[in-house]
Amino acid sequence: LLYKLHSAGMRPGVEVDPNRFREVFRSKFQKVRIYQVLKVSQESKRWVADPANRICDAPGSWYCVGQYPPALDKLIAKRKNFAQLEDFNKGGGDAEYTKEYMARMNGEKPSRPSRSSSSSSKKSKSSSSSSSSSGEKKKKKKKATPPPEDDGEDAPPPPRMSTVNPKDVPWENTEATTAMWQLIDRGDLQNIEGWLSQDPDAVHMRSEDGRGPLWWANEAGNQDIIDLLRAKGVRNDLKDSTGKVPRELRKK
């Protein structure tokens, strides 16, 4: 739902139910969008507004936490409780689950060892430690090799590239095509680059006349933006509704 609310009207085929949501605010570069939820149950609204249904930290306190109305009980019962993340930070909770969750959030794919392998490794460790404990005292302990110094700089992640087939992108005038045209028209390279970094597919957007960012950049004669679009994978051999490729719009 959050993906649809943020991308509706900006990415091909992404829409939200206009009978349920109405957009009331959008930031300059489409980063923040606020919607009004429509057709809310009046009974639920009255229940939430009733002070008797608020939980206060002390009688007469100004700090009172609201509650979801009873109509949402079935939905709330299905939600995933992430309290274990907070518990982990406090030294409790399911540490293994939390580590795996955080790794996946960082794009990694950790694999949990099987019980048999973990148990066998424990047995092998215990047996090896017991057998070598008597002779360990007589042997000179090897000097540990210090770990390599960390320069504190991680390699930057590779840039995201679009996986959309440009020929499958619909030709339509949207708020996204208007916003992109305006950025290119005023030569706002920084914000175009930021947009394409977050949404690589936007490089292939097409308005109803078949033109897109590369046509507009050529028309504006902005080589920096043209180079950026080419680096992001835009094609320069596609034609608009009049049969023109982008470079034909370049001013001589």
PDB file of C-alpha atoms in Angstrom:
ATOM      1  CA  LEU A   1       0.000   0.000   0.000  1.00  0.00           C
ATOM      2  CA  LEU A   2       2.796   2.443   0.871  1.00  0.00           C
ATOM      3  CA  TYR A   3       4.464   1.729  -2.465  1.00  0.00           C
ATOM      4  CA  LYS A   4       1.224   2.456  -4.319  1.00  0.00           C
ATOM      5  CA  LEU A   5       0.546   5.631  -2.349  1.00  0.00           C
ATOM      6  CA  HIS A   6       4.020   6.991  -3.057  1.00  0.00           C
ATOM      7  CA  SER A   7       4.247   5.928  -6.729  1.00  0.00           C
ATOM      8  CA  ALA A   8       0.659   6.426  -7.909  1.00  0.00           C
ATOM      9  CA  GLY A   9       0.570   8.457 -11.102  1.00  0.00           C
ATOM     10  CA  MET A  10       4.370   8.566 -11.221  1.00  0.00           C
ATOM     11  CA  ARG A  11       5.236   5.024 -12.277  1.00  0.00           C
ATOM     12  CA  PRO A  12       3.451   3.143 -15.073  1.00  0.00           C
ATOM     13  CA  GLY A  13       0.521   1.043 -13.914  1.00  0.00           C
ATOM     14  CA  VAL A  14       0.638   2.147 -10.264  1.00  0.00           C
ATOM     15  CA  GLU A  15      -2.663   3.559  -9.005  1.00  0.00           C
ATOM     16  CA  VAL A  16      -4.613   3.849  -5.757  1.00  0.00           C
ATOM     17  CA  ASP A  17      -8.339   3.643  -5.212  1.00  0.00           C
ATOM     18  CA  PRO A  18      -9.630   7.240  -5.542  1.00  0.00           C
ATOM     19  CA  ASN A  19     -12.649   6.257  -3.473  1.00  0.00           C
ATOM     20  CA  ARG A  20     -10.381   5.479  -0.524  1.00  0.00           C
ATOM     21  CA  PHE A  21      -7.528   7.979  -0.761  1.00  0.00           C
ATOM     22  CA  ARG A  22      -7.242  11.620  -1.859  1.00  0.00           C
ATOM     23  CA  GLU A  23      -3.854  13.298  -2.171  1.00  0.00           C
ATOM     24  CA  VAL A  24      -3.710  16.573  -0.241  1.00  0.00           C
ATOM     25  CA  PHE A  25       0.018  17.378  -0.366  1.00  0.00           C
ATOM     26  CA  ARG A  26       3.080  16.616  -2.482  1.00  0.00           C
ATOM     27  CA  SER A  27       6.576  17.996  -1.920  1.00  0.00           C
ATOM     28  CA  LYS A  28       8.488  19.760  -4.667  1.00  0.00           C
ATOM     29  CA  PHE A  29      10.420  16.719  -5.885  1.00  0.00           C
ATOM     30  CA  GLN A  30       7.824  14.042  -5.132  1.00  0.00           C
ATOM     31  CA  LYS A  31       9.632  12.779  -2.012  1.00  0.00           C
ATOM     32  CA  VAL A  32       6.713  13.328   0.380  1.00  0.00           C
ATOM     33  CA  ARG A  33       3.056  12.704  -0.384  1.00  0.00           C
ATOM     34  CA  ILE A  34       0.191  13.011   2.089  1.00  0.00           C
ATOM     35  CA  TYR A  35      -3.243  11.476   1.561  1.00  0.00           C
ATOM     36  CA  GLN A  36      -6.603  11.889   3.219  1.00  0.00           C
ATOM     37  CA  VAL A  37      -8.273   8.586   3.976  1.00  0.00           C
ATOM     38  CA  LEU A  38     -11.861   8.657   2.733  1.00  0.00           C
ATOM     39  CA  LYS A  39     -15.021   6.865   3.881  1.00  0.00           C
ATOM     40  CA  VAL A  40     -13.836   6.353   7.457  1.00  0.00           C
ATOM     41  CA  SER A  41     -16.409   4.796   9.728  1.00  0.00           C
ATOM     42  CA  GLN A  42     -18.151   7.540  11.729  1.00  0.00           C
ATOM     43  CA  GLU A  43     -18.685   5.078  14.569  1.00  0.00           C
ATOM     44  CA  SER A  44     -14.940   4.419  14.749  1.00  0.00           C
ATOM     45  CA  LYS A  45     -14.156   8.139  14.648  1.00  0.00           C
ATOM     46  CA  ARG A  46     -16.489   8.774  17.586  1.00  0.00           C
ATOM     47  CA  TRP A  47     -14.922   5.871  19.499  1.00  0.00           C
ATOM     48  CA  VAL A  48     -11.393   7.225  18.996  1.00  0.00           C
ATOM     49  CA  ALA A  49     -12.444  10.762  19.960  1.00  0.00           C
ATOM     50  CA  ASP A  50     -14.012   9.598  23.224  1.00  0.00           C
ATOM     51  CA  PRO A  51     -11.595  10.463  26.102  1.00  0.00           C
ATOM     52  CA  ALA A  52     -12.731   7.325  27.914  1.00  0.00           C
ATOM     53  CA  ASN A  53     -10.956   5.225  25.269  1.00  0.00           C
ATOM     54  CA  ARG A  54      -7.580   6.850  25.754  1.00  0.00           C
ATOM     55  CA  ILE A  55      -4.824   5.415  27.928  1.00  0.00           C
ATOM     56  CA  CYS A  56      -3.196   8.039  30.152  1.00  0.00           C
ATOM     57  CA  ASP A  57       0.079   7.528  32.042  1.00  0.00           C
ATOM     58  CA  ALA A  58      -1.597   8.969  35.147  1.00  0.00           C
ATOM     59  CA  PRO A  59      -5.080  10.212  36.062  1.00  0.00           C
ATOM     60  CA  GLY A  60      -5.554  13.715  34.693  1.00  0.00           C
ATOM     61  CA  SER A  61      -2.301  13.579  32.738  1.00  0.00           C
ATOM     62  CA  TRP A  62      -1.888  15.428  29.432  1.00  0.00           C
ATOM     63  CA  TYR A  63      -0.071  12.419  27.939  1.00  0.00           C
ATOM     64  CA  CYS A  64      -2.722   9.999  26.749  1.00  0.00           C
ATOM     65  CA  VAL A  65      -2.093   7.358  24.088  1.00  0.00           C
ATOM     66  CA  GLY A  66      -4.907   6.649  21.671  1.00  0.00           C
ATOM     67  CA  GLN A  67      -6.124   3.195  20.663  1.00  0.00           C
ATOM     68  CA  TYR A  68      -7.305   1.608  17.452  1.00  0.00           C
ATOM     69  CA  PRO A  69     -11.102   1.241  17.255  1.00  0.00           C
ATOM     70  CA  PRO A  70     -12.617  -2.227  17.805  1.00  0.00           C
ATOM     71  CA  ALA A  71     -13.466  -2.474  14.089  1.00  0.00           C
ATOM     72  CA  LEU A  72      -9.748  -3.009  13.420  1.00  0.00           C
ATOM     73  CA  ASP A  73      -9.250  -5.776  15.982  1.00  0.00           C
ATOM     74  CA  LYS A  74      -9.088  -8.563  13.370  1.00  0.00           C
ATOM     75  CA  LEU A  75      -6.579  -6.631  11.266  1.00  0.00           C
ATOM     76  CA  ILE A  76      -4.401  -5.668  14.232  1.00  0.00           C
ATOM     77  CA  ALA A  77      -4.327  -9.304  15.387  1.00  0.00           C
ATOM     78  CA  LYS A  78      -2.553 -10.252  12.138  1.00  0.00           C
ATOM     79  CA  ARG A  79       0.251  -7.714  12.416  1.00  0.00           C
ATOM     80  CA  LYS A  80       3.866  -8.739  13.038  1.00  0.00           C
ATOM     81  CA  ASN A  81       5.188  -7.677  16.422  1.00  0.00           C
ATOM     82  CA  PHE A  82       8.715  -6.282  16.083  1.00  0.00           C
ATOM     83  CA  ALA A  83       9.213  -5.771  19.812  1.00  0.00           C
ATOM     84  CA  GLN A  84      12.079  -8.286  19.672  1.00  0.00           C
ATOM     85  CA  LEU A  85      14.197  -5.635  17.939  1.00  0.00           C
ATOM     86  CA  GLU A  86      13.929  -3.357  20.935  1.00  0.00           C
ATOM     87  CA  ASP A  87      14.433  -6.281  23.292  1.00  0.00           C
ATOM     88  CA  PHE A  88      17.602  -7.214  21.401  1.00  0.00           C
ATOM     89  CA  ASN A  89      19.028  -3.733  21.951  1.00  0.00           C
ATOM     90  CA  LYS A  90      18.330  -4.147  25.634  1.00  0.00           C
ATOM     91  CA  GLY A  91      20.080  -7.514  25.759  1.00  0.00           C
ATOM     92  CA  GLY A  92      17.043  -9.761  25.392  1.00  0.00           C
ATOM     93  CA  GLY A  93      14.766 -11.054  22.653  1.00  0.00           C
ATOM     94  CA  ASP A  94      15.585 -13.416  19.802  1.00  0.00           C
ATOM     95  CA  ALA A  95      19.127 -12.370  18.919  1.00  0.00           C
ATOM     96  CA  GLU A  96      19.499 -14.732  15.960  1.00  0.00           C
ATOM     97  CA  TYR A  97      16.231 -13.572  14.420  1.00  0.00           C
ATOM     98  CA  THR A  98      17.217  -9.939  14.849  1.00  0.00           C
ATOM     99  CA  LYS A  99      20.659 -10.426  13.288  1.00  0.00           C
ATOM    100  CA  GLU A 100      19.139 -12.188  10.300  1.00  0.00           C
ATOM    101  CA  TYR A 101      16.453  -9.519   9.945  1.00  0.00           C
ATOM    102  CA  MET A 102      18.982  -6.677  10.017  1.00  0.00           C
ATOM    103  CA  ALA A 103      21.236  -8.495   7.526  1.00  0.00           C
ATOM    104  CA  ARG A 104      18.371  -8.886   5.089  1.00  0.00           C
ATOM    105  CA  MET A 105      17.498  -5.204   5.505  1.00  0.00           C
ATOM    106  CA  ASN A 106      21.078  -4.447   4.426  1.00  0.00           C
ATOM    107  CA  GLY A 107      20.725  -6.572   1.294  1.00  0.00           C
ATOM    108  CA  GLU A 108      22.563  -9.599   2.647  1.00  0.00           C
ATOM    109  CA  LYS A 109      21.249 -13.162   2.623  1.00  0.00           C
ATOM    110  CA  PRO A 110      22.455 -14.942   5.734  1.00  0.00           C
ATOM    111  CA  SER A 111      21.907 -18.648   6.068  1.00  0.00           C
ATOM    112  CA  ARG A 112      21.139 -20.274   9.374  1.00  0.00           C
ATOM    113  CA  PRO A 113      23.204 -23.369  10.172  1.00  0.00           C
ATOM    114  CA  SER A 114      21.229 -26.565  10.655  1.00  0.00           C
ATOM    115  CA  ARG A 115      20.833 -28.023  14.117  1.00  0.00           C
ATOM    116  CA  SER A 116      22.810 -31.094  13.205  1.00  0.00           C
ATOM    117  CA  SER A 117      25.785 -29.100  11.931  1.00  0.00           C
ATOM    118  CA  SER A 118      25.747 -26.793  14.947  1.00  0.00           C
ATOM    119  CA  SER A 119      25.535 -29.687  17.405  1.00  0.00           C
ATOM    120  CA  SER A 120      28.291 -31.619  15.647  1.00  0.00           C
ATOM    121  CA  SER A 121      30.526 -28.533  15.612  1.00  0.00           C
ATOM    122  CA  LYS A 122      29.998 -28.131  19.350  1.00  0.00           C
ATOM    123  CA  LYS A 123      30.917 -31.784  19.930  1.00  0.00           C
ATOM    124  CA  SER A 124      34.029 -31.521  17.809  1.00  0.00           C
ATOM    125  CA  LYS A 125      35.098 -28.372  19.655  1.00  0.00           C
ATOM    126  CA  SER A 126      34.600 -29.986  23.046  1.00  0.00           C
ATOM    127  CA  SER A 127      36.442 -33.168  22.077  1.00  0.00           C
ATOM    128  CA  SER A 128      39.371 -31.310  20.541  1.00  0.00           C
ATOM    129  CA  SER A 129      39.648 -28.995  23.521  1.00  0.00           C
ATOM    130  CA  SER A 130      39.661 -31.890  26.002  1.00  0.00           C
ATOM    131  CA  SER A 131      42.250 -33.910  24.077  1.00  0.00           C
ATOM    132  CA  SER A 132      44.641 -31.023  23.636  1.00  0.00           C
ATOM    133  CA  SER A 133      44.245 -29.417  27.045  1.00  0.00           C
ATOM    134  CA  SER A 134      46.993 -31.514  28.652  1.00  0.00           C
ATOM    135  CA  GLY A 135      49.592 -30.733  26.028  1.00  0.00           C
ATOM    136  CA  GLU A 136      48.574 -27.148  25.528  1.00  0.00           C
ATOM    137  CA  LYS A 137      50.496 -25.910  28.546  1.00  0.00           C
ATOM    138  CA  LYS A 138      53.778 -27.318  27.255  1.00  0.00           C
ATOM    139  CA  LYS A 139      53.470 -25.722  23.823  1.00  0.00           C
ATOM    140  CA  LYS A 140      54.347 -22.139  23.252  1.00  0.00           C
ATOM    141  CA  LYS A 141      51.377 -20.085  22.262  1.00  0.00           C
ATOM    142  CA  LYS A 142      51.601 -18.686  18.745  1.00  0.00           C
ATOM    143  CA  LYS A 143      51.501 -14.959  18.372  1.00  0.00           C
ATOM    144  CA  ALA A 144      48.188 -13.849  16.899  1.00  0.00           C
ATOM    145  CA  THR A 145      48.362 -12.036  13.585  1.00  0.00           C
ATOM    146  CA  PRO A 146      46.837  -8.552  13.950  1.00  0.00           C
ATOM    147  CA  PRO A 147      43.831  -7.865  11.699  1.00  0.00           C
ATOM    148  CA  PRO A 148      44.375  -5.541   8.727  1.00  0.00           C
ATOM    149  CA  GLU A 149      43.885  -1.899   9.455  1.00  0.00           C
ATOM    150  CA  ASP A 150      40.518  -0.471   8.528  1.00  0.00           C
ATOM    151  CA  ASP A 151      40.761   2.821   6.716  1.00  0.00           C
ATOM    152  CA  GLY A 152      37.153   3.549   7.689  1.00  0.00           C
ATOM    153  CA  GLU A 153      35.988   3.869   4.107  1.00  0.00           C
ATOM    154  CA  ASP A 154      33.550   1.356   2.666  1.00  0.00           C
ATOM    155  CA  ALA A 155      33.286   0.838  -1.061  1.00  0.00           C
ATOM    156  CA  PRO A 156      30.207   2.640  -2.420  1.00  0.00           C
ATOM    157  CA  PRO A 157      27.365   0.350  -3.559  1.00  0.00           C
ATOM    158  CA  PRO A 158      26.957  -0.089  -7.315  1.00  0.00           C
ATOM    159  CA  PRO A 159      24.414   2.274  -8.899  1.00  0.00           C
ATOM    160  CA  ARG A 160      20.918   0.904  -9.397  1.00  0.00           C
ATOM    161  CA  MET A 161      19.922   0.358 -13.002  1.00  0.00           C
ATOM    162  CA  SER A 162      16.486   0.038 -14.563  1.00  0.00           C
ATOM    163  CA  THR A 163      15.199  -3.423 -15.426  1.00  0.00           C
ATOM    164  CA  VAL A 164      12.201  -2.167 -17.415  1.00  0.00           C
ATOM    165  CA  ASN A 165      11.926  -2.790 -21.148  1.00  0.00           C
ATOM    166  CA  PRO A 166      11.612   0.740 -22.628  1.00  0.00           C
ATOM    167  CA  LYS A 167       9.261  -0.537 -25.331  1.00  0.00           C
ATOM    168  CA  ASP A 168       6.781  -1.665 -22.659  1.00  0.00           C
ATOM    169  CA  VAL A 169       6.493   1.783 -21.043  1.00  0.00           C
ATOM    170  CA  PRO A 170       3.095   3.382 -21.810  1.00  0.00           C
ATOM    171  CA  TRP A 171       2.884   6.774 -23.461  1.00  0.00           C
ATOM    172  CA  GLU A 172       0.894   9.033 -21.155  1.00  0.00           C
ATOM    173  CA  ASN A 173       1.031  12.460 -19.599  1.00  0.00           C
ATOM    174  CA  THR A 174       1.474  12.132 -15.844  1.00  0.00           C
ATOM    175  CA  GLU A 175       2.589  14.309 -12.975  1.00  0.00           C
ATOM    176  CA  ALA A 176       5.937  12.526 -13.166  1.00  0.00           C
ATOM    177  CA  THR A 177       6.515  13.417 -16.828  1.00  0.00           C
ATOM    178  CA  THR A 178       5.613  17.029 -16.087  1.00  0.00           C
ATOM    179  CA  ALA A 179       8.008  17.158 -13.124  1.00  0.00           C
ATOM    180  CA  MET A 180      10.838  15.578 -15.140  1.00  0.00           C
ATOM    181  CA  TRP A 181      10.320  17.988 -18.060  1.00  0.00           C
ATOM    182  CA  GLN A 182      10.485  20.942 -15.673  1.00  0.00           C
ATOM    183  CA  LEU A 183      13.734  19.713 -14.104  1.00  0.00           C
ATOM    184  CA  ILE A 184      15.338  19.228 -17.516  1.00  0.00           C
ATOM    185  CA  ASP A 185      14.048  22.568 -18.798  1.00  0.00           C
ATOM    186  CA  ARG A 186      15.809  24.435 -15.988  1.00  0.00           C
ATOM    187  CA  GLY A 187      18.905  22.202 -16.121  1.00  0.00           C
ATOM    188  CA  ASP A 188      18.554  20.838 -12.580  1.00  0.00           C
ATOM    189  CA  LEU A 189      21.137  18.056 -12.938  1.00  0.00           C
ATOM    190  CA  GLN A 190      21.473  17.379  -9.214  1.00  0.00           C
ATOM    191  CA  ASN A 191      17.808  16.660  -8.605  1.00  0.00           C
ATOM    192  CA  ILE A 192      17.474  14.624 -11.803  1.00  0.00           C
ATOM    193  CA  GLU A 193      20.388  12.472 -10.699  1.00  0.00           C
ATOM    194  CA  GLY A 194      18.858  12.077  -7.230  1.00  0.00           C
ATOM    195  CA  TRP A 195      15.513  11.080  -8.724  1.00  0.00           C
ATOM    196  CA  LEU A 196      17.041   8.480 -11.055  1.00  0.00           C
ATOM    197  CA  SER A 197      19.153   7.071  -8.227  1.00  0.00           C
ATOM    198  CA  GLN A 198      15.983   6.398  -6.255  1.00  0.00           C
ATOM    199  CA  ASP A 199      13.854   5.374  -9.245  1.00  0.00           C
ATOM    200  CA  PRO A 200      16.005   4.105 -12.166  1.00  0.00           C
ATOM    201  CA  ASP A 201      12.889   3.227 -14.210  1.00  0.00           C
ATOM    202  CA  ALA A 202      12.025   6.935 -14.491  1.00  0.00           C
ATOM    203  CA  VAL A 203      14.671   7.314 -17.183  1.00  0.00           C
ATOM    204  CA  HIS A 204      12.328   5.514 -19.608  1.00  0.00           C
ATOM    205  CA  MET A 205       9.150   7.545 -18.946  1.00  0.00           C
ATOM    206  CA  ARG A 206       7.289   8.707 -22.065  1.00  0.00           C
ATOM    207  CA  SER A 207       4.642  11.401 -22.479  1.00  0.00           C
ATOM    208  CA  GLU A 208       1.670  10.919 -24.771  1.00  0.00           C
ATOM    209  CA  ASP A 209       3.621  12.245 -27.770  1.00  0.00           C
ATOM    210  CA  GLY A 210       6.188   9.482 -27.270  1.00  0.00           C
ATOM    211  CA  ARG A 211       8.906  11.768 -25.985  1.00  0.00           C
ATOM    212  CA  GLY A 212      10.803  11.370 -22.753  1.00  0.00           C
ATOM    213  CA  PRO A 213      13.811  12.690 -20.826  1.00  0.00           C
ATOM    214  CA  LEU A 214      16.346  12.155 -23.617  1.00  0.00           C
ATOM    215  CA  TRP A 215      14.195  14.039 -26.138  1.00  0.00           C
ATOM    216  CA  TRP A 216      13.755  16.918 -23.713  1.00  0.00           C
ATOM    217  CA  ALA A 217      17.466  17.031 -22.827  1.00  0.00           C
ATOM    218  CA  ASN A 218      18.396  17.170 -26.524  1.00  0.00           C
ATOM    219  CA  GLU A 219      15.796  19.876 -27.118  1.00  0.00           C
ATOM    220  CA  ALA A 220      17.272  21.868 -24.240  1.00  0.00           C
ATOM    221  CA  GLY A 221      20.797  21.244 -25.549  1.00  0.00           C
ATOM    222  CA  ASN A 222      22.037  20.134 -22.115  1.00  0.00           C
ATOM    223  CA  GLN A 223      24.928  17.712 -22.690  1.00  0.00           C
ATOM    224  CA  ASP A 224      25.447  17.012 -18.963  1.00  0.00           C
ATOM    225  CA  ILE A 225      21.883  15.743 -18.611  1.00  0.00           C
ATOM    226  CA  ILE A 226      22.199  13.768 -21.856  1.00  0.00           C
ATOM    227  CA  ASP A 227      25.338  12.071 -20.518  1.00  0.00           C
ATOM    228  CA  LEU A 228      23.574  11.298 -17.229  1.00  0.00           C
ATOM    229  CA  LEU A 229      20.584   9.752 -18.995  1.00  0.00           C
ATOM    230  CA  ARG A 230      22.827   7.654 -21.236  1.00  0.00           C
ATOM    231  CA  ALA A 231      24.750   6.445 -18.178  1.00  0.00           C
ATOM    232  CA  LYS A 232      21.434   5.400 -16.614  1.00  0.00           C
ATOM    233  CA  GLY A 233      20.648   3.198 -19.620  1.00  0.00           C
ATOM    234  CA  VAL A 234      18.220   5.266 -21.706  1.00  0.00           C
ATOM    235  CA  ARG A 235      18.032   4.262 -25.368  1.00  0.00           C
ATOM    236  CA  ASN A 236      18.736   6.803 -28.113  1.00  0.00           C
ATOM    237  CA  ASP A 237      17.233   4.843 -31.020  1.00  0.00           C
ATOM    238  CA  LEU A 238      13.558   4.943 -30.037  1.00  0.00           C
ATOM    239  CA  LYS A 239      11.153   7.162 -31.982  1.00  0.00           C
ATOM    240  CA  ASP A 240       8.394   9.493 -30.859  1.00  0.00           C
ATOM    241  CA  SER A 241       4.928   9.791 -32.386  1.00  0.00           C
ATOM    242  CA  THR A 242       6.338  11.740 -35.352  1.00  0.00           C
ATOM    243  CA  GLY A 243       9.103   9.233 -36.014  1.00  0.00           C
ATOM    244  CA  LYS A 244      11.912  11.345 -34.568  1.00  0.00           C
ATOM    245  CA  VAL A 245      14.744   9.987 -32.424  1.00  0.00           C
ATOM    246  CA  PRO A 246      16.039  12.174 -29.552  1.00  0.00           C
ATOM    247  CA  ARG A 247      19.099  13.569 -31.319  1.00  0.00           C
ATOM    248  CA  GLU A 248      16.925  15.038 -34.076  1.00  0.00           C
ATOM    249  CA  LEU A 249      15.606  17.569 -31.562  1.00  0.00           C
ATOM    250  CA  ARG A 250      19.098  18.853 -30.788  1.00  0.00           C
ATOM    251  CA  LYS A 251      19.479  22.499 -31.665  1.00  0.00           C
ATOM    252  CA  LYS A 252      22.292  23.207 -34.140  1.00  0.00           C
TER     253      LYS A 252
END
